[in-house]
Amino acid sequence: MEEQKRSIPWKWIVVALVLVGLGVVWKTLPIQDWLTAFNDWVASLGTAGLVVYGLFYIVATVLFLPGSLITLGSGFLFGVVWGTVMVSISATIGASLAFLVARYLARGWVEEKAKGSERFQAVDRAIGQQGGKIVFLLRLSPALPFNLSNYLYGLTGVQFWPYVLATWVGTFPGTVMYVYL
């Protein structure tokens, strides 16, 4: 019998190494001290600080950095109104980018692995048909971590624009709460 040739899943190896690397960095480096110094610097920038902080928030969302700390910091730096506006826009953009990364780098692999799984196909179909509604309802609940869910939704059949709208509207109440705190 001829052995099947199996290709090495380089994409997944790289993703795993990056995630492990980020975990090691998070545990070994003084990131909280850096975030405090960053907040002080941004506060000194005045209005331009909103843009800088917003860009940082987008990158942090894609890289799985803790959004709750950054959201709390925005309330401290910019107040409830401007902090909420900045976080709402930045979190939605970051979530959308993470969704697109998952959709275009991992979707084919998930579909290939799930070909034989009727359960995954049924869930994927349901999310594809009712995606915006499901994303909205899940965004209201803290049960599924925000950064992780961005990537998970990208692996489903939910359409992009309903996902973006549901993410923005569904995260808004929590955003206001965290910025206010």
Short mmCIF file of N, CA and C in Angstrom, two decimals, residues 10-164:
data_model
loop_
_atom_site.label_atom_id
_atom_site.label_comp_id
_atom_site.label_asym_id
_atom_site.label_seq_id
_atom_site.Cartn_x
_atom_site.Cartn_y
_atom_site.Cartn_z
N TRP A 10 2.01 24.15 8.02
CA TRP A 10 2.89 25.24 8.43
C TRP A 10 2.13 26.42 9.01
N LYS A 11 0.98 26.75 8.42
CA LYS A 11 0.22 27.89 8.93
C LYS A 11 -0.13 27.69 10.40
N TRP A 12 -0.57 26.48 10.74
CA TRP A 12 -0.99 26.20 12.11
C TRP A 12 0.19 26.11 13.05
N ILE A 13 1.30 25.66 12.56
CA ILE A 13 2.50 25.61 13.40
C ILE A 13 2.93 27.04 13.73
N VAL A 14 2.92 27.90 12.73
CA VAL A 14 3.29 29.31 12.95
C VAL A 14 2.30 29.97 13.91
N VAL A 15 1.00 29.76 13.72
CA VAL A 15 -0.01 30.34 14.60
C VAL A 15 0.21 29.86 16.03
N ALA A 16 0.44 28.56 16.21
CA ALA A 16 0.67 28.01 17.55
C ALA A 16 1.92 28.61 18.18
N LEU A 17 2.99 28.74 17.40
CA LEU A 17 4.21 29.33 17.94
C LEU A 17 4.01 30.79 18.34
N VAL A 18 3.27 31.53 17.53
CA VAL A 18 3.00 32.93 17.85
C VAL A 18 2.18 33.03 19.14
N LEU A 19 1.15 32.18 19.27
CA LEU A 19 0.33 32.21 20.47
C LEU A 19 1.13 31.83 21.71
N VAL A 20 1.96 30.81 21.60
CA VAL A 20 2.81 30.41 22.72
C VAL A 20 3.78 31.54 23.05
N GLY A 21 4.36 32.13 22.02
CA GLY A 21 5.28 33.25 22.23
C GLY A 21 4.61 34.41 22.93
N LEU A 22 3.38 34.75 22.52
CA LEU A 22 2.64 35.83 23.18
C LEU A 22 2.36 35.50 24.63
N GLY A 23 2.03 34.24 24.91
CA GLY A 23 1.80 33.81 26.29
C GLY A 23 3.05 33.94 27.14
N VAL A 24 4.19 33.53 26.59
CA VAL A 24 5.45 33.64 27.32
C VAL A 24 5.80 35.10 27.57
N VAL A 25 5.63 35.92 26.55
CA VAL A 25 5.90 37.35 26.69
C VAL A 25 5.01 37.95 27.77
N TRP A 26 3.73 37.61 27.76
CA TRP A 26 2.77 38.15 28.72
C TRP A 26 3.17 37.78 30.16
N LYS A 27 3.65 36.56 30.34
CA LYS A 27 4.00 36.09 31.69
C LYS A 27 5.36 36.58 32.16
N THR A 28 6.27 36.86 31.25
CA THR A 28 7.64 37.18 31.67
C THR A 28 8.00 38.66 31.63
N LEU A 29 7.33 39.43 30.83
CA LEU A 29 7.67 40.85 30.71
C LEU A 29 6.73 41.71 31.56
N PRO A 30 7.18 42.87 31.98
CA PRO A 30 6.36 43.76 32.82
C PRO A 30 5.33 44.54 31.99
N ILE A 31 4.41 43.83 31.40
CA ILE A 31 3.46 44.45 30.47
C ILE A 31 2.55 45.44 31.17
N GLN A 32 2.12 45.13 32.40
CA GLN A 32 1.26 46.08 33.11
C GLN A 32 1.98 47.41 33.35
N ASP A 33 3.25 47.34 33.68
CA ASP A 33 4.04 48.57 33.86
C ASP A 33 4.13 49.33 32.54
N TRP A 34 4.31 48.61 31.46
CA TRP A 34 4.39 49.25 30.15
C TRP A 34 3.07 49.90 29.78
N LEU A 35 1.95 49.21 30.10
CA LEU A 35 0.64 49.79 29.81
C LEU A 35 0.43 51.09 30.60
N THR A 36 0.88 51.11 31.85
CA THR A 36 0.77 52.32 32.66
C THR A 36 1.60 53.45 32.04
N ALA A 37 2.82 53.15 31.65
CA ALA A 37 3.67 54.17 31.02
C ALA A 37 3.05 54.63 29.70
N PHE A 38 2.49 53.70 28.94
CA PHE A 38 1.84 54.04 27.67
C PHE A 38 0.66 54.97 27.93
N ASN A 39 -0.15 54.67 28.94
CA ASN A 39 -1.30 55.52 29.28
C ASN A 39 -0.84 56.93 29.64
N ASP A 40 0.23 57.03 30.40
CA ASP A 40 0.76 58.35 30.77
C ASP A 40 1.20 59.13 29.53
N TRP A 41 1.87 58.45 28.62
CA TRP A 41 2.34 59.09 27.39
C TRP A 41 1.16 59.55 26.54
N VAL A 42 0.15 58.66 26.39
CA VAL A 42 -1.02 59.01 25.58
C VAL A 42 -1.74 60.21 26.18
N ALA A 43 -1.85 60.26 27.50
CA ALA A 43 -2.51 61.39 28.16
C ALA A 43 -1.81 62.70 27.85
N SER A 44 -0.50 62.64 27.67
CA SER A 44 0.25 63.86 27.37
C SER A 44 0.06 64.33 25.92
N LEU A 45 -0.52 63.49 25.07
CA LEU A 45 -0.70 63.85 23.66
C LEU A 45 -1.96 64.67 23.40
N GLY A 46 -2.84 64.75 24.38
CA GLY A 46 -4.09 65.49 24.18
C GLY A 46 -5.02 64.76 23.23
N THR A 47 -5.61 65.49 22.30
CA THR A 47 -6.59 64.91 21.38
C THR A 47 -5.97 63.83 20.48
N ALA A 48 -4.73 64.01 20.08
CA ALA A 48 -4.06 63.00 19.25
C ALA A 48 -3.94 61.67 19.99
N GLY A 49 -4.00 61.74 21.31
CA GLY A 49 -3.95 60.51 22.11
C GLY A 49 -5.11 59.58 21.83
N LEU A 50 -6.27 60.14 21.49
CA LEU A 50 -7.43 59.30 21.13
C LEU A 50 -7.10 58.42 19.93
N VAL A 51 -6.48 59.00 18.93
CA VAL A 51 -6.14 58.24 17.72
C VAL A 51 -5.07 57.19 18.04
N VAL A 52 -4.05 57.59 18.77
CA VAL A 52 -2.98 56.65 19.14
C VAL A 52 -3.55 55.50 19.96
N TYR A 53 -4.37 55.82 20.94
CA TYR A 53 -4.95 54.79 21.80
C TYR A 53 -5.88 53.89 20.99
N GLY A 54 -6.62 54.49 20.07
CA GLY A 54 -7.51 53.70 19.22
C GLY A 54 -6.75 52.71 18.35
N LEU A 55 -5.64 53.16 17.76
CA LEU A 55 -4.82 52.26 16.95
C LEU A 55 -4.21 51.14 17.81
N PHE A 56 -3.77 51.51 19.01
CA PHE A 56 -3.25 50.51 19.95
C PHE A 56 -4.34 49.48 20.28
N TYR A 57 -5.56 49.96 20.49
CA TYR A 57 -6.67 49.07 20.84
C TYR A 57 -6.95 48.08 19.70
N ILE A 58 -6.89 48.55 18.48
CA ILE A 58 -7.13 47.68 17.32
C ILE A 58 -6.08 46.56 17.29
N VAL A 59 -4.82 46.93 17.41
CA VAL A 59 -3.74 45.94 17.39
C VAL A 59 -3.87 44.98 18.57
N ALA A 60 -4.20 45.51 19.74
CA ALA A 60 -4.35 44.68 20.94
C ALA A 60 -5.47 43.65 20.76
N THR A 61 -6.54 44.04 20.11
CA THR A 61 -7.66 43.12 19.88
C THR A 61 -7.22 41.97 18.99
N VAL A 62 -6.49 42.27 17.95
CA VAL A 62 -6.03 41.22 17.03
C VAL A 62 -5.02 40.30 17.71
N LEU A 63 -4.22 40.86 18.62
CA LEU A 63 -3.16 40.08 19.28
C LEU A 63 -3.57 39.47 20.62
N PHE A 64 -4.86 39.49 20.95
CA PHE A 64 -5.37 38.87 22.18
C PHE A 64 -4.90 39.55 23.45
N LEU A 65 -4.53 40.82 23.41
CA LEU A 65 -4.19 41.52 24.65
C LEU A 65 -5.48 41.79 25.42
N PRO A 66 -5.40 41.90 26.73
CA PRO A 66 -6.62 42.03 27.55
C PRO A 66 -7.35 43.36 27.31
N GLY A 67 -8.46 43.27 26.64
CA GLY A 67 -9.24 44.45 26.30
C GLY A 67 -9.84 45.15 27.50
N SER A 68 -10.14 44.42 28.55
CA SER A 68 -10.79 45.05 29.71
C SER A 68 -9.87 46.09 30.34
N LEU A 69 -8.58 45.78 30.47
CA LEU A 69 -7.64 46.75 31.04
C LEU A 69 -7.52 47.98 30.15
N ILE A 70 -7.47 47.77 28.86
CA ILE A 70 -7.32 48.88 27.92
C ILE A 70 -8.59 49.73 27.90
N THR A 71 -9.74 49.08 28.01
CA THR A 71 -11.01 49.80 28.03
C THR A 71 -11.13 50.64 29.30
N LEU A 72 -10.75 50.05 30.44
CA LEU A 72 -10.76 50.82 31.69
C LEU A 72 -9.83 52.03 31.58
N GLY A 73 -8.67 51.82 30.97
CA GLY A 73 -7.72 52.91 30.79
C GLY A 73 -8.28 54.03 29.94
N SER A 74 -9.08 53.67 28.94
CA SER A 74 -9.65 54.71 28.06
C SER A 74 -10.62 55.60 28.83
N GLY A 75 -11.37 55.02 29.75
CA GLY A 75 -12.27 55.82 30.57
C GLY A 75 -11.50 56.78 31.46
N PHE A 76 -10.41 56.29 32.02
CA PHE A 76 -9.57 57.13 32.87
C PHE A 76 -8.94 58.27 32.07
N LEU A 77 -8.46 57.95 30.86
CA LEU A 77 -7.75 58.94 30.05
C LEU A 77 -8.67 59.94 29.35
N PHE A 78 -9.80 59.46 28.83
CA PHE A 78 -10.61 60.29 27.94
C PHE A 78 -12.02 60.59 28.46
N GLY A 79 -12.39 59.99 29.58
CA GLY A 79 -13.74 60.18 30.10
C GLY A 79 -14.72 59.21 29.46
N VAL A 80 -15.93 59.22 29.97
CA VAL A 80 -16.94 58.24 29.53
C VAL A 80 -17.31 58.42 28.06
N VAL A 81 -17.60 59.63 27.63
CA VAL A 81 -18.10 59.83 26.26
C VAL A 81 -17.02 59.53 25.23
N TRP A 82 -15.87 60.22 25.31
CA TRP A 82 -14.83 60.02 24.30
C TRP A 82 -14.19 58.64 24.43
N GLY A 83 -14.06 58.14 25.64
CA GLY A 83 -13.53 56.79 25.82
C GLY A 83 -14.43 55.74 25.19
N THR A 84 -15.75 55.91 25.36
CA THR A 84 -16.71 54.97 24.77
C THR A 84 -16.67 55.04 23.25
N VAL A 85 -16.63 56.23 22.70
CA VAL A 85 -16.58 56.38 21.24
C VAL A 85 -15.33 55.70 20.69
N MET A 86 -14.19 55.99 21.29
CA MET A 86 -12.92 55.42 20.81
C MET A 86 -12.90 53.91 20.93
N VAL A 87 -13.30 53.38 22.08
CA VAL A 87 -13.28 51.93 22.29
C VAL A 87 -14.28 51.24 21.37
N SER A 88 -15.46 51.81 21.23
CA SER A 88 -16.48 51.20 20.39
C SER A 88 -16.01 51.06 18.95
N ILE A 89 -15.43 52.12 18.42
CA ILE A 89 -14.94 52.09 17.04
C ILE A 89 -13.73 51.15 16.92
N SER A 90 -12.78 51.29 17.82
CA SER A 90 -11.55 50.50 17.75
C SER A 90 -11.80 49.01 17.97
N ALA A 91 -12.63 48.68 18.93
CA ALA A 91 -12.93 47.27 19.20
C ALA A 91 -13.63 46.64 18.00
N THR A 92 -14.52 47.37 17.37
CA THR A 92 -15.23 46.83 16.20
C THR A 92 -14.26 46.63 15.03
N ILE A 93 -13.36 47.57 14.81
CA ILE A 93 -12.37 47.41 13.74
C ILE A 93 -11.44 46.24 14.05
N GLY A 94 -10.95 46.16 15.28
CA GLY A 94 -10.07 45.05 15.67
C GLY A 94 -10.76 43.70 15.54
N ALA A 95 -12.02 43.63 15.99
CA ALA A 95 -12.78 42.40 15.88
C ALA A 95 -12.98 42.01 14.42
N SER A 96 -13.22 43.00 13.58
CA SER A 96 -13.41 42.73 12.14
C SER A 96 -12.13 42.21 11.50
N LEU A 97 -10.99 42.77 11.89
CA LEU A 97 -9.72 42.29 11.35
C LEU A 97 -9.43 40.86 11.80
N ALA A 98 -9.69 40.56 13.07
CA ALA A 98 -9.49 39.19 13.56
C ALA A 98 -10.42 38.22 12.84
N PHE A 99 -11.65 38.63 12.62
CA PHE A 99 -12.62 37.82 11.87
C PHE A 99 -12.07 37.50 10.48
N LEU A 100 -11.55 38.53 9.80
CA LEU A 100 -11.03 38.33 8.44
C LEU A 100 -9.79 37.43 8.43
N VAL A 101 -8.94 37.56 9.43
CA VAL A 101 -7.78 36.68 9.53
C VAL A 101 -8.25 35.23 9.63
N ALA A 102 -9.21 34.99 10.52
CA ALA A 102 -9.72 33.62 10.68
C ALA A 102 -10.42 33.14 9.41
N ARG A 103 -11.19 34.00 8.81
CA ARG A 103 -11.97 33.62 7.62
C ARG A 103 -11.07 33.22 6.46
N TYR A 104 -10.00 33.96 6.24
CA TYR A 104 -9.20 33.72 5.05
C TYR A 104 -7.95 32.89 5.28
N LEU A 105 -7.54 32.70 6.53
CA LEU A 105 -6.39 31.84 6.80
C LEU A 105 -6.80 30.47 7.32
N ALA A 106 -7.94 30.37 7.98
CA ALA A 106 -8.29 29.11 8.64
C ALA A 106 -9.58 28.47 8.15
N ARG A 107 -10.43 29.18 7.49
CA ARG A 107 -11.75 28.65 7.12
C ARG A 107 -11.65 27.38 6.27
N GLY A 108 -10.80 27.36 5.29
CA GLY A 108 -10.66 26.18 4.43
C GLY A 108 -10.23 24.96 5.21
N TRP A 109 -9.31 25.15 6.15
CA TRP A 109 -8.83 24.03 6.97
C TRP A 109 -9.96 23.49 7.84
N VAL A 110 -10.76 24.38 8.44
CA VAL A 110 -11.87 23.95 9.29
C VAL A 110 -12.90 23.19 8.46
N GLU A 111 -13.23 23.71 7.29
CA GLU A 111 -14.20 23.04 6.42
C GLU A 111 -13.71 21.65 6.03
N GLU A 112 -12.43 21.53 5.72
CA GLU A 112 -11.86 20.24 5.35
C GLU A 112 -11.97 19.24 6.50
N LYS A 113 -11.64 19.68 7.70
CA LYS A 113 -11.68 18.81 8.87
C LYS A 113 -13.11 18.47 9.27
N ALA A 114 -14.04 19.37 9.00
CA ALA A 114 -15.42 19.17 9.45
C ALA A 114 -16.31 18.53 8.40
N LYS A 115 -15.75 18.14 7.27
CA LYS A 115 -16.56 17.55 6.20
C LYS A 115 -17.46 16.43 6.71
N GLY A 116 -16.93 15.57 7.55
CA GLY A 116 -17.69 14.44 8.04
C GLY A 116 -18.53 14.74 9.27
N SER A 117 -18.44 15.92 9.81
CA SER A 117 -19.16 16.24 11.04
C SER A 117 -20.48 16.94 10.71
N GLU A 118 -21.56 16.20 10.83
CA GLU A 118 -22.87 16.78 10.57
C GLU A 118 -23.21 17.86 11.60
N ARG A 119 -22.73 17.67 12.82
CA ARG A 119 -23.01 18.63 13.89
C ARG A 119 -22.39 19.99 13.56
N PHE A 120 -21.09 20.00 13.16
CA PHE A 120 -20.45 21.27 12.82
C PHE A 120 -21.15 21.91 11.63
N GLN A 121 -21.49 21.12 10.63
CA GLN A 121 -22.14 21.67 9.45
C GLN A 121 -23.50 22.28 9.80
N ALA A 122 -24.23 21.64 10.72
CA ALA A 122 -25.52 22.18 11.14
C ALA A 122 -25.35 23.50 11.90
N VAL A 123 -24.38 23.53 12.81
CA VAL A 123 -24.12 24.76 13.56
C VAL A 123 -23.65 25.86 12.61
N ASP A 124 -22.77 25.52 11.70
CA ASP A 124 -22.26 26.50 10.74
C ASP A 124 -23.39 27.04 9.87
N ARG A 125 -24.29 26.17 9.43
CA ARG A 125 -25.44 26.62 8.62
C ARG A 125 -26.34 27.56 9.43
N ALA A 126 -26.61 27.20 10.68
CA ALA A 126 -27.47 28.04 11.52
C ALA A 126 -26.85 29.40 11.74
N ILE A 127 -25.56 29.44 12.02
CA ILE A 127 -24.90 30.72 12.22
C ILE A 127 -24.84 31.49 10.91
N GLY A 128 -24.66 30.78 9.80
CA GLY A 128 -24.65 31.44 8.50
C GLY A 128 -25.98 32.08 8.18
N GLN A 129 -27.08 31.42 8.56
CA GLN A 129 -28.42 31.94 8.26
C GLN A 129 -28.86 33.00 9.26
N GLN A 130 -28.56 32.81 10.52
CA GLN A 130 -28.99 33.72 11.58
C GLN A 130 -27.80 34.39 12.26
N GLY A 131 -26.71 34.51 11.52
CA GLY A 131 -25.44 34.94 12.09
C GLY A 131 -25.47 36.23 12.86
N GLY A 132 -26.02 37.28 12.25
CA GLY A 132 -26.03 38.57 12.92
C GLY A 132 -26.77 38.51 14.25
N LYS A 133 -27.89 37.83 14.26
CA LYS A 133 -28.69 37.71 15.48
C LYS A 133 -27.93 36.93 16.55
N ILE A 134 -27.31 35.83 16.16
CA ILE A 134 -26.57 35.01 17.12
C ILE A 134 -25.35 35.76 17.65
N VAL A 135 -24.62 36.40 16.76
CA VAL A 135 -23.45 37.19 17.18
C VAL A 135 -23.89 38.28 18.16
N PHE A 136 -24.96 38.98 17.83
CA PHE A 136 -25.47 40.04 18.71
C PHE A 136 -25.77 39.51 20.10
N LEU A 137 -26.52 38.42 20.17
CA LEU A 137 -26.90 37.86 21.48
C LEU A 137 -25.68 37.38 22.26
N LEU A 138 -24.74 36.76 21.58
CA LEU A 138 -23.54 36.30 22.28
C LEU A 138 -22.64 37.46 22.70
N ARG A 139 -22.67 38.55 21.97
CA ARG A 139 -21.87 39.73 22.34
C ARG A 139 -22.40 40.37 23.62
N LEU A 140 -23.67 40.20 23.90
CA LEU A 140 -24.25 40.75 25.12
C LEU A 140 -23.81 39.97 26.36
N SER A 141 -23.36 38.75 26.15
CA SER A 141 -22.95 37.89 27.26
C SER A 141 -21.44 37.82 27.36
N PRO A 142 -20.91 37.85 28.59
CA PRO A 142 -19.46 37.71 28.76
C PRO A 142 -19.01 36.25 28.75
N ALA A 143 -19.92 35.33 28.42
CA ALA A 143 -19.60 33.90 28.47
C ALA A 143 -18.49 33.51 27.49
N LEU A 144 -18.47 34.12 26.34
CA LEU A 144 -17.46 33.82 25.33
C LEU A 144 -16.48 35.00 25.26
N PRO A 145 -15.20 34.77 25.55
CA PRO A 145 -14.22 35.87 25.54
C PRO A 145 -14.20 36.61 24.20
N PHE A 146 -14.20 37.93 24.28
CA PHE A 146 -14.30 38.79 23.09
C PHE A 146 -13.24 38.46 22.05
N ASN A 147 -11.96 38.46 22.45
CA ASN A 147 -10.89 38.27 21.47
C ASN A 147 -10.96 36.89 20.81
N LEU A 148 -11.25 35.86 21.59
CA LEU A 148 -11.37 34.51 21.03
C LEU A 148 -12.56 34.41 20.09
N SER A 149 -13.68 34.98 20.49
CA SER A 149 -14.89 34.87 19.67
C SER A 149 -14.72 35.53 18.30
N ASN A 150 -13.91 36.58 18.21
CA ASN A 150 -13.68 37.23 16.92
C ASN A 150 -13.14 36.23 15.91
N TYR A 151 -12.20 35.42 16.35
CA TYR A 151 -11.61 34.41 15.47
C TYR A 151 -12.60 33.27 15.21
N LEU A 152 -13.33 32.85 16.23
CA LEU A 152 -14.28 31.76 16.06
C LEU A 152 -15.37 32.11 15.05
N TYR A 153 -15.90 33.33 15.12
CA TYR A 153 -16.93 33.74 14.17
C TYR A 153 -16.40 33.75 12.74
N GLY A 154 -15.13 34.05 12.59
CA GLY A 154 -14.54 34.02 11.25
C GLY A 154 -14.50 32.63 10.65
N LEU A 155 -14.58 31.61 11.50
CA LEU A 155 -14.57 30.24 11.03
C LEU A 155 -15.97 29.73 10.67
N THR A 156 -16.99 30.51 10.97
CA THR A 156 -18.35 30.11 10.67
C THR A 156 -18.82 30.75 9.37
N GLY A 157 -20.05 30.48 9.02
CA GLY A 157 -20.61 31.02 7.78
C GLY A 157 -21.26 32.38 7.92
N VAL A 158 -21.14 33.02 9.07
CA VAL A 158 -21.76 34.34 9.24
C VAL A 158 -21.15 35.31 8.22
N GLN A 159 -22.01 36.14 7.65
CA GLN A 159 -21.54 37.10 6.67
C GLN A 159 -20.85 38.27 7.38
N PHE A 160 -19.91 38.91 6.68
CA PHE A 160 -19.06 39.92 7.29
C PHE A 160 -19.82 41.12 7.83
N TRP A 161 -20.64 41.77 7.01
CA TRP A 161 -21.28 43.01 7.45
C TRP A 161 -22.30 42.79 8.57
N PRO A 162 -23.12 41.74 8.53
CA PRO A 162 -23.97 41.48 9.71
C PRO A 162 -23.14 41.22 10.97
N TYR A 163 -21.99 40.57 10.81
CA TYR A 163 -21.09 40.34 11.93
C TYR A 163 -20.59 41.66 12.51
N VAL A 164 -20.16 42.57 11.63
CA VAL A 164 -19.64 43.86 12.08
C VAL A 164 -20.71 44.64 12.83
#
